[in-house]
Amino acid sequence: MPAPDDKQPIEMLNDRVLVQIPAAEGERRSRSGILIPATAVMGKRLTWAEVVAAGPNVRSIVVGDQVLFNPEDRFEVEVRGEEYLILRERDIHAVASERMDGGTGLYL
């Protein structure tokens, strides 16, 4: 049995992707400078997150990519005090990565 502070590797299965939303994404400021708390409800706003792990059947996403997804299509999980989200590859709308050489000409 591993010691309580030993980290166990996490392997995602099938088409699942483990992502983490940056802490700075919680609160936002409007153009006029008004602070919008993370708990404010906004209709159908997509969210960016960084991929931390990907299952063996994920075809076009690798660890380190930024992915765009609907926050309603997710499962939340806490691992060693860190908050993560589990998504299916089919629920991801876009990928931003330095490794992609072609694309739409949209740069982040």
C-alpha positions as semicolon CSV with decimal commas, in nm:
position;residue;x (nm);y (nm);z (nm)
1;M;0,000;0,000;0,000
2;P;0,147;0,340;-0,095
3;A;0,223;0,603;0,168
4;P;-0,050;0,870;0,207
5;D;0,162;1,142;0,045
6;D;0,281;0,933;-0,256
7;K;0,120;1,046;-0,580
8;Q;-0,046;0,778;-0,787
9;P;-0,050;0,822;-1,163
10;I;-0,387;0,885;-1,323
11;E;-0,462;0,722;-1,656
12;M;-0,769;0,842;-1,842
13;L;-0,974;0,578;-2,022
14;N;-1,129;0,570;-2,369
15;D;-1,209;0,917;-2,509
16;R;-1,192;1,102;-2,177
17;V;-0,985;1,418;-2,124
18;L;-0,881;1,559;-1,785
19;V;-0,857;1,940;-1,786
20;Q;-0,793;2,216;-1,535
21;I;-0,936;2,566;-1,559
22;P;-0,676;2,832;-1,466
23;A;-0,744;3,002;-1,133
24;A;-0,754;3,342;-1,307
25;E;-1,063;3,230;-1,500
26;G;-1,277;3,248;-1,185
27;E;-1,340;3,620;-1,173
28;R;-1,361;3,849;-1,475
29;R;-1,379;4,221;-1,532
30;S;-1,620;4,386;-1,773
31;R;-1,492;4,641;-2,026
32;S;-1,595;4,918;-1,787
33;G;-1,396;4,759;-1,501
34;I;-1,681;4,599;-1,304
35;L;-1,573;4,279;-1,127
36;I;-1,787;3,979;-1,229
37;P;-1,763;3,696;-0,971
38;A;-1,713;3,334;-1,076
39;T;-2,059;3,251;-0,942
40;A;-2,233;3,489;-1,185
41;V;-2,448;3,297;-1,431
42;M;-2,390;3,373;-1,798
43;G;-2,592;3,210;-2,072
44;K;-2,414;2,955;-2,290
45;R;-2,061;3,091;-2,245
46;L;-1,787;2,847;-2,348
47;T;-1,475;2,803;-2,131
48;W;-1,105;2,742;-2,200
49;A;-0,902;2,492;-1,996
50;E;-0,565;2,317;-2,017
51;V;-0,544;1,943;-2,087
52;V;-0,362;1,754;-1,809
53;A;-0,428;1,396;-1,926
54;A;-0,593;1,223;-2,223
55;G;-0,721;0,871;-2,275
56;P;-0,582;0,629;-2,537
57;N;-0,871;0,681;-2,780
58;V;-0,837;1,062;-2,790
59;R;-0,723;1,145;-3,144
60;S;-0,661;1,518;-3,178
61;I;-0,578;1,646;-2,830
62;V;-0,255;1,612;-2,633
63;V;-0,145;1,714;-2,284
64;G;-0,075;2,088;-2,272
65;D;-0,336;2,189;-2,531
66;Q;-0,597;2,453;-2,450
67;V;-0,951;2,330;-2,520
68;L;-1,282;2,514;-2,554
69;F;-1,590;2,344;-2,409
70;N;-1,936;2,406;-2,268
71;P;-1,910;2,415;-1,886
72;E;-2,242;2,230;-1,860
73;D;-2,096;1,920;-2,034
74;R;-1,854;1,822;-1,761
75;F;-1,788;1,615;-1,452
76;E;-1,592;1,772;-1,166
77;V;-1,335;1,578;-0,963
78;E;-1,092;1,671;-0,686
79;V;-0,753;1,500;-0,674
80;R;-0,521;1,584;-0,384
81;G;-0,687;1,919;-0,327
82;E;-0,675;2,023;-0,696
83;E;-0,997;2,074;-0,895
84;Y;-1,019;1,906;-1,238
85;L;-1,288;1,844;-1,499
86;I;-1,347;1,529;-1,700
87;L;-1,472;1,578;-2,056
88;R;-1,535;1,356;-2,355
89;E;-1,341;1,440;-2,669
90;R;-1,667;1,485;-2,860
91;D;-1,774;1,759;-2,614
92;I;-1,471;1,974;-2,697
93;H;-1,543;2,247;-2,953
94;A;-1,191;2,375;-3,033
95;V;-0,824;2,316;-2,957
96;A;-0,553;2,583;-2,931
97;S;-0,198;2,452;-2,952
98;E;0,145;2,566;-3,067
99;R;0,194;2,230;-3,243
100;M;-0,078;2,304;-3,498
101;D;0,063;2,459;-3,813
102;G;-0,253;2,489;-4,021
103;G;-0,587;2,617;-3,916
104;T;-0,837;2,897;-3,944
105;G;-0,597;3,184;-3,891
106;L;-0,742;3,243;-3,543
107;Y;-0,462;3,296;-3,293
108;L;-0,488;3,314;-2,915
